[in-house]
XYZ file of N, CA and C in Angstrom:
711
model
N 85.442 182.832 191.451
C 86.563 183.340 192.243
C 86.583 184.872 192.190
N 86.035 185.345 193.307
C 86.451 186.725 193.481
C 88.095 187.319 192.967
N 87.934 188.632 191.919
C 89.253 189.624 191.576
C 89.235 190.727 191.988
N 90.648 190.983 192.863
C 90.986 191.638 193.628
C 91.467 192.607 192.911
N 90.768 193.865 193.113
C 91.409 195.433 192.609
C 92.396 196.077 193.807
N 93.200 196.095 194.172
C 93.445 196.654 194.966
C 93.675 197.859 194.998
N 93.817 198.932 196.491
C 93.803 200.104 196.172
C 95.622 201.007 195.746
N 95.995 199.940 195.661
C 97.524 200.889 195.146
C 97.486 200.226 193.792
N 96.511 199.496 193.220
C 96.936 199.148 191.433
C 96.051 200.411 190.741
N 95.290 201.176 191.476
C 94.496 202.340 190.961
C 95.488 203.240 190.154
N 94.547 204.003 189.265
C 95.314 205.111 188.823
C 95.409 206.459 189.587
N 96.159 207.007 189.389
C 96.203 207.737 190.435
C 96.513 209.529 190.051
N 96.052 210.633 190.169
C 96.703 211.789 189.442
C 96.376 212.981 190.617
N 97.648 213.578 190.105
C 97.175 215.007 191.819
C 97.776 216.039 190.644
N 97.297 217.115 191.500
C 97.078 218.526 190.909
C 96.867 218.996 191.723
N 97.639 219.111 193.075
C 97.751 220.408 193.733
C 96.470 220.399 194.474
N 95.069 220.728 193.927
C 94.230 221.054 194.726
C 93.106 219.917 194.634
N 93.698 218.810 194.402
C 92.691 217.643 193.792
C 93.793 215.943 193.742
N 93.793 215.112 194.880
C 94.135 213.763 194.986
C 93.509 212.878 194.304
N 93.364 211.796 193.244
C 92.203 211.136 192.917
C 92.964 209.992 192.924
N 92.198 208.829 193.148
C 92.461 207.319 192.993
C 91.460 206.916 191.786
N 91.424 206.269 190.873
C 90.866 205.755 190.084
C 90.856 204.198 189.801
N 89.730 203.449 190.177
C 89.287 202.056 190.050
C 89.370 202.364 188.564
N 88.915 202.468 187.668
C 88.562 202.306 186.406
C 89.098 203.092 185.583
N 89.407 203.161 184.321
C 90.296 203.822 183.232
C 89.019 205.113 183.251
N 90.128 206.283 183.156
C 89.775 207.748 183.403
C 90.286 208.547 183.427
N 89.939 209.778 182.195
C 90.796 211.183 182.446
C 92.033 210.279 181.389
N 93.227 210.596 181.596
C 94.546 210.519 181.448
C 94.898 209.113 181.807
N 94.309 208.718 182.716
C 94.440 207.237 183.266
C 93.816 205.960 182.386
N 94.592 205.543 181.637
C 93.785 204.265 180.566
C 94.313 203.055 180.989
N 93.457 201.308 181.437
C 94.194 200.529 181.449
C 93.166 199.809 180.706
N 93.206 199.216 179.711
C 92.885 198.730 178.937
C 91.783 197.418 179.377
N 92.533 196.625 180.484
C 91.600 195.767 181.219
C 90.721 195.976 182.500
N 91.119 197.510 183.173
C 89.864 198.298 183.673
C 89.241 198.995 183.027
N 88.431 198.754 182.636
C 87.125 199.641 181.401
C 86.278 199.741 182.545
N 85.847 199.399 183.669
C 84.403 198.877 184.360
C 84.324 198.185 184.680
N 83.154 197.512 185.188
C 82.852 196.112 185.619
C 81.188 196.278 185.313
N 80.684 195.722 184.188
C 79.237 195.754 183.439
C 78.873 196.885 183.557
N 78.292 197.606 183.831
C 77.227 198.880 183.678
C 78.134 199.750 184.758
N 78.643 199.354 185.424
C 79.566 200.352 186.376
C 80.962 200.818 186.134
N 80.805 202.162 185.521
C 82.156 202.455 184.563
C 82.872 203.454 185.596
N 82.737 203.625 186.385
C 83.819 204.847 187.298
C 83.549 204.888 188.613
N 84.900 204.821 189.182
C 85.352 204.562 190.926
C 85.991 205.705 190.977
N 85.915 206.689 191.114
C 87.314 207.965 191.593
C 86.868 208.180 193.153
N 88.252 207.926 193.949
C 88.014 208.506 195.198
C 88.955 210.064 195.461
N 88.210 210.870 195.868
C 89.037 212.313 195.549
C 88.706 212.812 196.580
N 89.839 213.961 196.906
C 89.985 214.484 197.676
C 90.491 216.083 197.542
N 89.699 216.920 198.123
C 89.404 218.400 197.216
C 89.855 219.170 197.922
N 91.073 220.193 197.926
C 91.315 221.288 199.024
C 90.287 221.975 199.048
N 90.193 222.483 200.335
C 89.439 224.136 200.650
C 89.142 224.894 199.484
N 88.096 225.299 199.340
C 88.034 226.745 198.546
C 88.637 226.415 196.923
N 88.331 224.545 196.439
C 88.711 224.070 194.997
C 87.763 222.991 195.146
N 87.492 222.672 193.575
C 86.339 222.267 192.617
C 86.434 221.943 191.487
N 85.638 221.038 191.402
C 85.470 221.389 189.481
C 84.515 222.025 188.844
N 84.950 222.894 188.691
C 84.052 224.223 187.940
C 82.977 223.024 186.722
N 81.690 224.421 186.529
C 80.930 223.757 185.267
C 81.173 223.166 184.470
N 80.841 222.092 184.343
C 80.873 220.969 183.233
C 80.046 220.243 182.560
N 79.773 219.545 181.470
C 78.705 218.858 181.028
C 78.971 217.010 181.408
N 77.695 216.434 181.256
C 77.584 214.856 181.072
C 76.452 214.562 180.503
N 76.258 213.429 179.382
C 74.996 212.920 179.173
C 75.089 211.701 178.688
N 74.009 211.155 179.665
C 73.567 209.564 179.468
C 74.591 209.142 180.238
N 74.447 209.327 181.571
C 75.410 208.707 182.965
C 74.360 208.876 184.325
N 74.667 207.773 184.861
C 73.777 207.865 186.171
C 75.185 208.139 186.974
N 75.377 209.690 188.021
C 76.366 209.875 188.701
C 76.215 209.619 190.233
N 76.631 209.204 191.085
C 76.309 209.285 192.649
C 77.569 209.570 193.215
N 77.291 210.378 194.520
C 78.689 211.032 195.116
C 78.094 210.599 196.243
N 79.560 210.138 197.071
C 79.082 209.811 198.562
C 80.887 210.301 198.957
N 80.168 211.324 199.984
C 80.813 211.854 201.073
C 81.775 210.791 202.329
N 82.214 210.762 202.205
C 83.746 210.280 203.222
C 83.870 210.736 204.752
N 84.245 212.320 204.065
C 84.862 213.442 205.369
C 84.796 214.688 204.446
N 83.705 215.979 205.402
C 84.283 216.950 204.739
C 82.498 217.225 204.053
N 82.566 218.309 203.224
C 81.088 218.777 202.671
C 81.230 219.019 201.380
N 80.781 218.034 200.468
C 80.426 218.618 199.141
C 79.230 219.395 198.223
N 79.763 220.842 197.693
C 78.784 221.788 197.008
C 78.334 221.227 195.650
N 77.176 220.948 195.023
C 76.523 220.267 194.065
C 76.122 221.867 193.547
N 75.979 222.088 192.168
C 74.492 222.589 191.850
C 74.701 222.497 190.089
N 74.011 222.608 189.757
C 73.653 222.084 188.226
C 72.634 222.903 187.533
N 72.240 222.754 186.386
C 71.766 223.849 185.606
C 70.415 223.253 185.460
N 69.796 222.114 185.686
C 68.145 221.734 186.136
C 67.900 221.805 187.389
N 68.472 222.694 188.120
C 67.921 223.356 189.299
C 68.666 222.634 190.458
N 69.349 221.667 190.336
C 69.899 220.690 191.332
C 70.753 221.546 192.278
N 70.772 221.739 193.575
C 71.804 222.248 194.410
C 71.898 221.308 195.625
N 72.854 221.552 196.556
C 72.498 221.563 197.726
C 74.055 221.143 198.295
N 74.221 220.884 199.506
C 75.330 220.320 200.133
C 75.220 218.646 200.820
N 76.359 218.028 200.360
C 76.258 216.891 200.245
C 77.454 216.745 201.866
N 77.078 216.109 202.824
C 77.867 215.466 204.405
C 77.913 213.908 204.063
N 78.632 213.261 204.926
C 79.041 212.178 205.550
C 77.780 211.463 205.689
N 77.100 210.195 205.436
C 75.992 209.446 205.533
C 74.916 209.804 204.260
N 75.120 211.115 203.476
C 74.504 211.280 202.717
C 74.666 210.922 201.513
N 73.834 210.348 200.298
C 74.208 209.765 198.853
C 73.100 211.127 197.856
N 74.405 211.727 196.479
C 73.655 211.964 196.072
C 73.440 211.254 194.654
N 72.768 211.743 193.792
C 71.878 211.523 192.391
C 71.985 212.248 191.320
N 72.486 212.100 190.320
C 72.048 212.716 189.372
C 72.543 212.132 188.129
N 71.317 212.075 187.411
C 70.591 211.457 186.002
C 71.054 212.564 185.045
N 72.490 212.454 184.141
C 72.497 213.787 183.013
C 71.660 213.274 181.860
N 70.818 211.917 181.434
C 70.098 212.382 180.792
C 70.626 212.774 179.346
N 69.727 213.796 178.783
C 70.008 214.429 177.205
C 71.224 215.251 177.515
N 71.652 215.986 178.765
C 72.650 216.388 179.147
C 72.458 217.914 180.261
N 73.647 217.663 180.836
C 73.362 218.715 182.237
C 74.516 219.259 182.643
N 74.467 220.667 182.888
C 76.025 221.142 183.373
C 75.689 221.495 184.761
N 77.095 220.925 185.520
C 76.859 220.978 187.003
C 78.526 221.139 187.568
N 78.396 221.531 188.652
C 79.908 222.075 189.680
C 79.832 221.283 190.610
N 81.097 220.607 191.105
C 81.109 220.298 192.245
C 82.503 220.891 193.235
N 81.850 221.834 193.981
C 83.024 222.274 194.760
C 83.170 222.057 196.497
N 84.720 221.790 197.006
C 84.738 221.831 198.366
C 83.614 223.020 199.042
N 82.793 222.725 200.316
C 81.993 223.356 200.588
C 82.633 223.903 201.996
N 83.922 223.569 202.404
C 84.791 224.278 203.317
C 85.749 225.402 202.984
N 86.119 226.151 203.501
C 87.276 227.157 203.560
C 88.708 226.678 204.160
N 88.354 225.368 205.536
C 89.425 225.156 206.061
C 89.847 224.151 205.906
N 88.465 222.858 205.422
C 88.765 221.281 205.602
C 88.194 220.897 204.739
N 89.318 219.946 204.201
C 89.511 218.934 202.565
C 88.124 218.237 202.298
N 87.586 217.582 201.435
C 86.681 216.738 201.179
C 87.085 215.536 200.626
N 86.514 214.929 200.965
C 87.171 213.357 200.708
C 85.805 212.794 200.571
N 85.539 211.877 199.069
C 84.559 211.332 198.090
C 84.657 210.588 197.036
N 83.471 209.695 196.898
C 83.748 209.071 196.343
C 82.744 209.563 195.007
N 82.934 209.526 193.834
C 82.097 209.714 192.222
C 82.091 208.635 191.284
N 81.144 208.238 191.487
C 80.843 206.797 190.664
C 80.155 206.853 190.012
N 80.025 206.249 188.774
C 79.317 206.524 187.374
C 78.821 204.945 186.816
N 77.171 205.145 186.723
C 76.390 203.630 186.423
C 76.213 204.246 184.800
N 76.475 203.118 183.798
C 75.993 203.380 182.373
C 74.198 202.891 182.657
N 73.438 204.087 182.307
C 72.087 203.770 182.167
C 71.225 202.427 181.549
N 70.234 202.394 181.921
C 69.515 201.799 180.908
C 68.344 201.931 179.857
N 68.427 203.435 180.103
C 67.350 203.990 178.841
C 68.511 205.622 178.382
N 68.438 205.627 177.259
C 68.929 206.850 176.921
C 68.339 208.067 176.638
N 68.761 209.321 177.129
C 67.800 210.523 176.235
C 66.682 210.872 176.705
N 66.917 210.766 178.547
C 65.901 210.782 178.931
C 65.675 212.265 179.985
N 65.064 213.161 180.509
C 65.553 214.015 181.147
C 66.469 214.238 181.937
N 67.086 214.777 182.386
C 68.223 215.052 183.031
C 67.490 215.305 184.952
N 67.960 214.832 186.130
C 67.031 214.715 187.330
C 67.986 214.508 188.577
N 67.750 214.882 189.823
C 68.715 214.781 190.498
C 67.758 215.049 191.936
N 68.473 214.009 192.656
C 68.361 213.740 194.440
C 69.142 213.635 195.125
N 68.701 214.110 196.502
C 70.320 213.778 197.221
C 69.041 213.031 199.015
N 70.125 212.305 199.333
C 69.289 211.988 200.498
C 70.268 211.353 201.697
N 69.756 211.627 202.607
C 70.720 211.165 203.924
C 70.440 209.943 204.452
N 71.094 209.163 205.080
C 70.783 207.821 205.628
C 71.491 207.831 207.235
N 70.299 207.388 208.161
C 70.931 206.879 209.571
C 72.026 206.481 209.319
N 73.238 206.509 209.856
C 74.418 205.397 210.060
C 73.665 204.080 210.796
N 72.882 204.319 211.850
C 72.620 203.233 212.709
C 71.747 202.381 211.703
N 70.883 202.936 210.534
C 70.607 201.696 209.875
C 71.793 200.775 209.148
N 72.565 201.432 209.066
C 73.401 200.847 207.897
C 74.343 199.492 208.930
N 74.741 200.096 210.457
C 75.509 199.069 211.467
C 74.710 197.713 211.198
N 76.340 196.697 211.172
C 75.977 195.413 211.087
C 74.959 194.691 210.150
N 74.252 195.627 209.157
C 73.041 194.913 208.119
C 73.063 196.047 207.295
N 72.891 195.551 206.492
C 72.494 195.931 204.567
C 71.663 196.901 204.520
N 71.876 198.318 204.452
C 70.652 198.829 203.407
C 70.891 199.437 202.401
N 69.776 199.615 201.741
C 69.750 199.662 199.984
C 69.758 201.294 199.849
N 71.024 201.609 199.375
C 71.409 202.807 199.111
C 70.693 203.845 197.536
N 70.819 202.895 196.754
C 70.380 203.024 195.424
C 69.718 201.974 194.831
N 68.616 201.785 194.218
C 67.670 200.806 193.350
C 66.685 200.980 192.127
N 66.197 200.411 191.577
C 65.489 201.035 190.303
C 64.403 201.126 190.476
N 63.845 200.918 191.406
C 62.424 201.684 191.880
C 62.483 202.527 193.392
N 63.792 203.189 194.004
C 63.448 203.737 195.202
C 63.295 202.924 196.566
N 63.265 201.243 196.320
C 62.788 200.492 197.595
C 63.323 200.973 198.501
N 62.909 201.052 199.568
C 62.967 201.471 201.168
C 63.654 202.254 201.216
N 63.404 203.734 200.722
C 63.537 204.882 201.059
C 64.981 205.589 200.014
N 65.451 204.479 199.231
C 67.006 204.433 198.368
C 66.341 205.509 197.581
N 67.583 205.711 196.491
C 67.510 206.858 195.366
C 66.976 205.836 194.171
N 65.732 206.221 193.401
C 65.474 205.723 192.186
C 66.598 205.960 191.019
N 67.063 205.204 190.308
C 68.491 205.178 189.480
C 67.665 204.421 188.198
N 68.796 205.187 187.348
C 67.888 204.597 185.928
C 68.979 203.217 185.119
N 69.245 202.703 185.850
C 69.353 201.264 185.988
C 69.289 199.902 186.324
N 69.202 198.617 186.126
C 68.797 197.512 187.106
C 69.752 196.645 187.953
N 70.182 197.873 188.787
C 71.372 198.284 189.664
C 70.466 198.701 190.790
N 71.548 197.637 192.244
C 71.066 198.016 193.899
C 73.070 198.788 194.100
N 72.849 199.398 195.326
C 73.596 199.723 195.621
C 73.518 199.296 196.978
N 74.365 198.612 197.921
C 73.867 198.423 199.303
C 75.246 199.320 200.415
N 75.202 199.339 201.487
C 75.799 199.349 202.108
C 75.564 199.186 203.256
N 76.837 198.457 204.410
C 76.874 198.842 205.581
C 77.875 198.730 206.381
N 78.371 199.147 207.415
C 79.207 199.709 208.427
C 79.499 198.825 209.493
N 80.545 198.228 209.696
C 81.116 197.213 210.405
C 82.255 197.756 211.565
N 82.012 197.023 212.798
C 83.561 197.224 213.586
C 83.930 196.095 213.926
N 84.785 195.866 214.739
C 85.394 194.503 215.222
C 84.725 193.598 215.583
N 84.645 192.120 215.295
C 83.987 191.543 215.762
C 82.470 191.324 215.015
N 81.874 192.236 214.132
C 80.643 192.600 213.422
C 80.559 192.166 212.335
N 79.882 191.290 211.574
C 79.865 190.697 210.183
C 78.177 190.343 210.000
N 78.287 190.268 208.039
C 77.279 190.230 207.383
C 77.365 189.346 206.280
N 76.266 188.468 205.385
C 76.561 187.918 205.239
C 75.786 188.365 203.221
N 75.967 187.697 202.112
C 75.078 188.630 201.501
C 75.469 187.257 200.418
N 74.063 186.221 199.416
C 74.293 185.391 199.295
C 74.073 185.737 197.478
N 74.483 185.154 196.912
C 75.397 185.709 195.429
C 74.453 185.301 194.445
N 73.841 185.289 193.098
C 72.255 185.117 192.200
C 73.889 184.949 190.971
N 74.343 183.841 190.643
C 75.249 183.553 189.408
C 74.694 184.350 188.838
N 73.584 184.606 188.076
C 72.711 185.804 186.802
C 73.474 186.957 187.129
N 73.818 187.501 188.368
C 74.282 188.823 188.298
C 75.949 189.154 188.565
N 76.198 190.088 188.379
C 77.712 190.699 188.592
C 77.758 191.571 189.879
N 78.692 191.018 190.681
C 78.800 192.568 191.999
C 80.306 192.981 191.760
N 80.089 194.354 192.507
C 81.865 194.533 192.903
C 81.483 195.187 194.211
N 82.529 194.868 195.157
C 82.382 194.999 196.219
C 83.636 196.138 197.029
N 83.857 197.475 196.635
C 84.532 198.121 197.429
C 84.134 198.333 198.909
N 85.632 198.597 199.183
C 85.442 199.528 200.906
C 85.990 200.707 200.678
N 84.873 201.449 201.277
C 85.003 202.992 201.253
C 86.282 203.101 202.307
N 86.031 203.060 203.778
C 86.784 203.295 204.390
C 87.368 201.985 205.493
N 88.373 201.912 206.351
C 88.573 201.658 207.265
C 89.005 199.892 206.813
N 88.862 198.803 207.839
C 89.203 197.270 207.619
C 88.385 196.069 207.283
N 88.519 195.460 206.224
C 87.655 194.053 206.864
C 88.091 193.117 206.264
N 87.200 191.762 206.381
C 87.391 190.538 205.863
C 86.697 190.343 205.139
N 87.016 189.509 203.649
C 86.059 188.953 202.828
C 85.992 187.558 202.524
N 85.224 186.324 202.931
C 85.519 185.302 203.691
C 87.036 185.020 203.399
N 87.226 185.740 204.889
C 88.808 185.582 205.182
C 89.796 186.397 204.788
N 89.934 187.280 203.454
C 90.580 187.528 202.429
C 90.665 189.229 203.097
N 91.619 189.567 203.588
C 91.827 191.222 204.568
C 91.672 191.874 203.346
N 90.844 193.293 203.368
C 91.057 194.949 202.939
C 91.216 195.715 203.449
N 92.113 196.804 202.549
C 91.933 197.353 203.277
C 91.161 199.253 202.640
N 91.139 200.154 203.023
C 90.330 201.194 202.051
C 91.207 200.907 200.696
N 89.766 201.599 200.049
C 90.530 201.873 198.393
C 90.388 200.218 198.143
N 90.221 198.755 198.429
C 90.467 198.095 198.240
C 88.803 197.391 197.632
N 89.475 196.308 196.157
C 87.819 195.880 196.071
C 87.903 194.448 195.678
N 86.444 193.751 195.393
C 86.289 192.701 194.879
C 85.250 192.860 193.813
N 85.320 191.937 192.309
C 84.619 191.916 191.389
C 84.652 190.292 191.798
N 82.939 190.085 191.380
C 82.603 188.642 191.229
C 81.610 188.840 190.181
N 81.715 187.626 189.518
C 80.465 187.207 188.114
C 80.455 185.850 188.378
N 79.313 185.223 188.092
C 78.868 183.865 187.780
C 79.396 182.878 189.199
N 79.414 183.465 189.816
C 79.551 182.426 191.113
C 78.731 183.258 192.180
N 78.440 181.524 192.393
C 77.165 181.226 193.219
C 77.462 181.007 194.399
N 77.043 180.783 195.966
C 77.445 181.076 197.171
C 76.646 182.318 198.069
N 78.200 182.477 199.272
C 77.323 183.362 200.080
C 78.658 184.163 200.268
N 78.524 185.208 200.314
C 79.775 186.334 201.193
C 79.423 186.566 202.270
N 81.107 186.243 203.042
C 81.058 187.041 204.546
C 81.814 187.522 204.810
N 81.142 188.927 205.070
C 82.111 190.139 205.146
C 82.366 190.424 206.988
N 83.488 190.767 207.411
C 83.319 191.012 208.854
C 84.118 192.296 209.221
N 84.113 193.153 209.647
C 84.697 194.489 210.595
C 85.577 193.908 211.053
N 86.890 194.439 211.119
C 88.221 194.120 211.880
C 88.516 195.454 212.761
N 89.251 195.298 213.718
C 89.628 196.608 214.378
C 90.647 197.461 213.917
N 90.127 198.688 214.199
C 90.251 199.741 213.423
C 89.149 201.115 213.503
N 89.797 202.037 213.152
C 88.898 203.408 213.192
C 89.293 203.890 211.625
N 88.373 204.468 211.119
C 86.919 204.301 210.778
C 86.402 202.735 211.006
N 85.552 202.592 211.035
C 84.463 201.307 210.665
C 84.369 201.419 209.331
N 84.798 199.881 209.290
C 84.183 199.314 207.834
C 82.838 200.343 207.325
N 83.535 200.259 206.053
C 82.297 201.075 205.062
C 81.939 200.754 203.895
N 81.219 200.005 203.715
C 81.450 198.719 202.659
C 80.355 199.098 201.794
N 80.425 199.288 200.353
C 79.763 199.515 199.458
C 79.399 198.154 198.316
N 78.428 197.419 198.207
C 78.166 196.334 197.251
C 77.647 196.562 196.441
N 77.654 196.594 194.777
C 77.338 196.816 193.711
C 76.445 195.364 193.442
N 75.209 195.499 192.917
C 74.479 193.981 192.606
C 74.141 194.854 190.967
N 74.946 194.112 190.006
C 75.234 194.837 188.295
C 74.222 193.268 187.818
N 73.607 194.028 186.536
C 73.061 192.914 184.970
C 74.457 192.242 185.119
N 74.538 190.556 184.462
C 75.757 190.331 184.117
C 75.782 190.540 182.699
């Protein structure tokens, strides 16, 4: 039986130049029975004024990925990592033995809105490494592709876990179907916009955790602007 996170049981903290929703216990935000869901320890969806950031900081032994919403996020890090992160693009980065890195709004006029999610590795102490890469939207309409994987398959970010990341983009009328391996754990957020999960409405900010059940999911686009933006976690159980 799929468990429903929804997006107003999140934690939630603002500061003026920084909105965050939090799936998982974080920062100031502790709930004792959100720790994660297996190897996937952090959901923050945030939202960054103009011309604010989070200045230099350290992490080590975290696989981090940021995916863009609305809006441009500034990356750069102290193993050379930079660049600007848009809308369709996922980035990467492996802290490894450990790595200090910034992430700041890359506008003057318009907010950023993102998501920062954090995979617990599966080797420790290992260099610190970072990618960023863009994806068609039109691959992602109506079918699955593999955003993140542990070897790179079809064109994804190599991640140092035995963790897929999939996604894809739904509108009215548009559904997919994605059939469940009991051995593994998923959680299934929506980034943005509406859908169905056989049957069961989301809406953003909204998720599903499943373990040990076997079957098929069907997810479908409801109407609405944005389009479904559906992110599937396939976790070790």
């Amino acid at each position: 039986m799929p468990i429903l996170r929804s997006a107003s049981a999140r934690g939630h903290v603002e500061a003026g130049w920084l909105d965050s929703h939090h799936t998982f216990s974080f920062g100031h935000y502790h709930d004792p029975e959100w720790m994660g869901w297996g190897p996937l320890r952090v959901i923050n969806e945030d939202r960054v004024a103009p011309r604010s950031g989070f200045p230099s900081h350290g992490h080590a032994n975290m696989e981090i990925l940021s995916y863009v919403l609305s809006g441009a996020l500034a990356h750069r890090d102290d193993s050379g990592g930079e660049g600007v992160l848009r809308p369709g693009e996922l980035q990467w980065m492996s802290a490894g033995t450990g790595i200090e890195h910034s992430e700041f709004n890359a506008s003057d006029s318009e907010p950023v809105h993102f998501l920062q999610i954090w995979i617990q590795p599966d080797r420790l102490n290992v260099p610190p490494d970072y990618a960023q890469r863009a994806f068609d939207p039109a691959v992602r309409r109506s079918r699955w592709a593999v955003l993140a994987s542990p070897d790179g398959a079809d064109g994804s970010l190599a991640i140092r876990q035995q963790a897929w990341l999939r996604g894809v983009q739904l509108g009215a009328g548009e559904s997919v179907t994605w059939t469940l391996d009991p051995a593994r754990r998923y959680w299934l957020h929506l980034a943005q916009g509406r859908a169905e999960v056989d049957g069961q409405g989301l809406e953003a900010g909204d998720a599903l955790g499943i373990v040990g059940t076997p079957g098929e999911l069907r997810i479908a686009g409801t109407a609405g602007d944005p389009l479904a933006d559906v992110l599937l976690f396939d976790l070790p159980a």
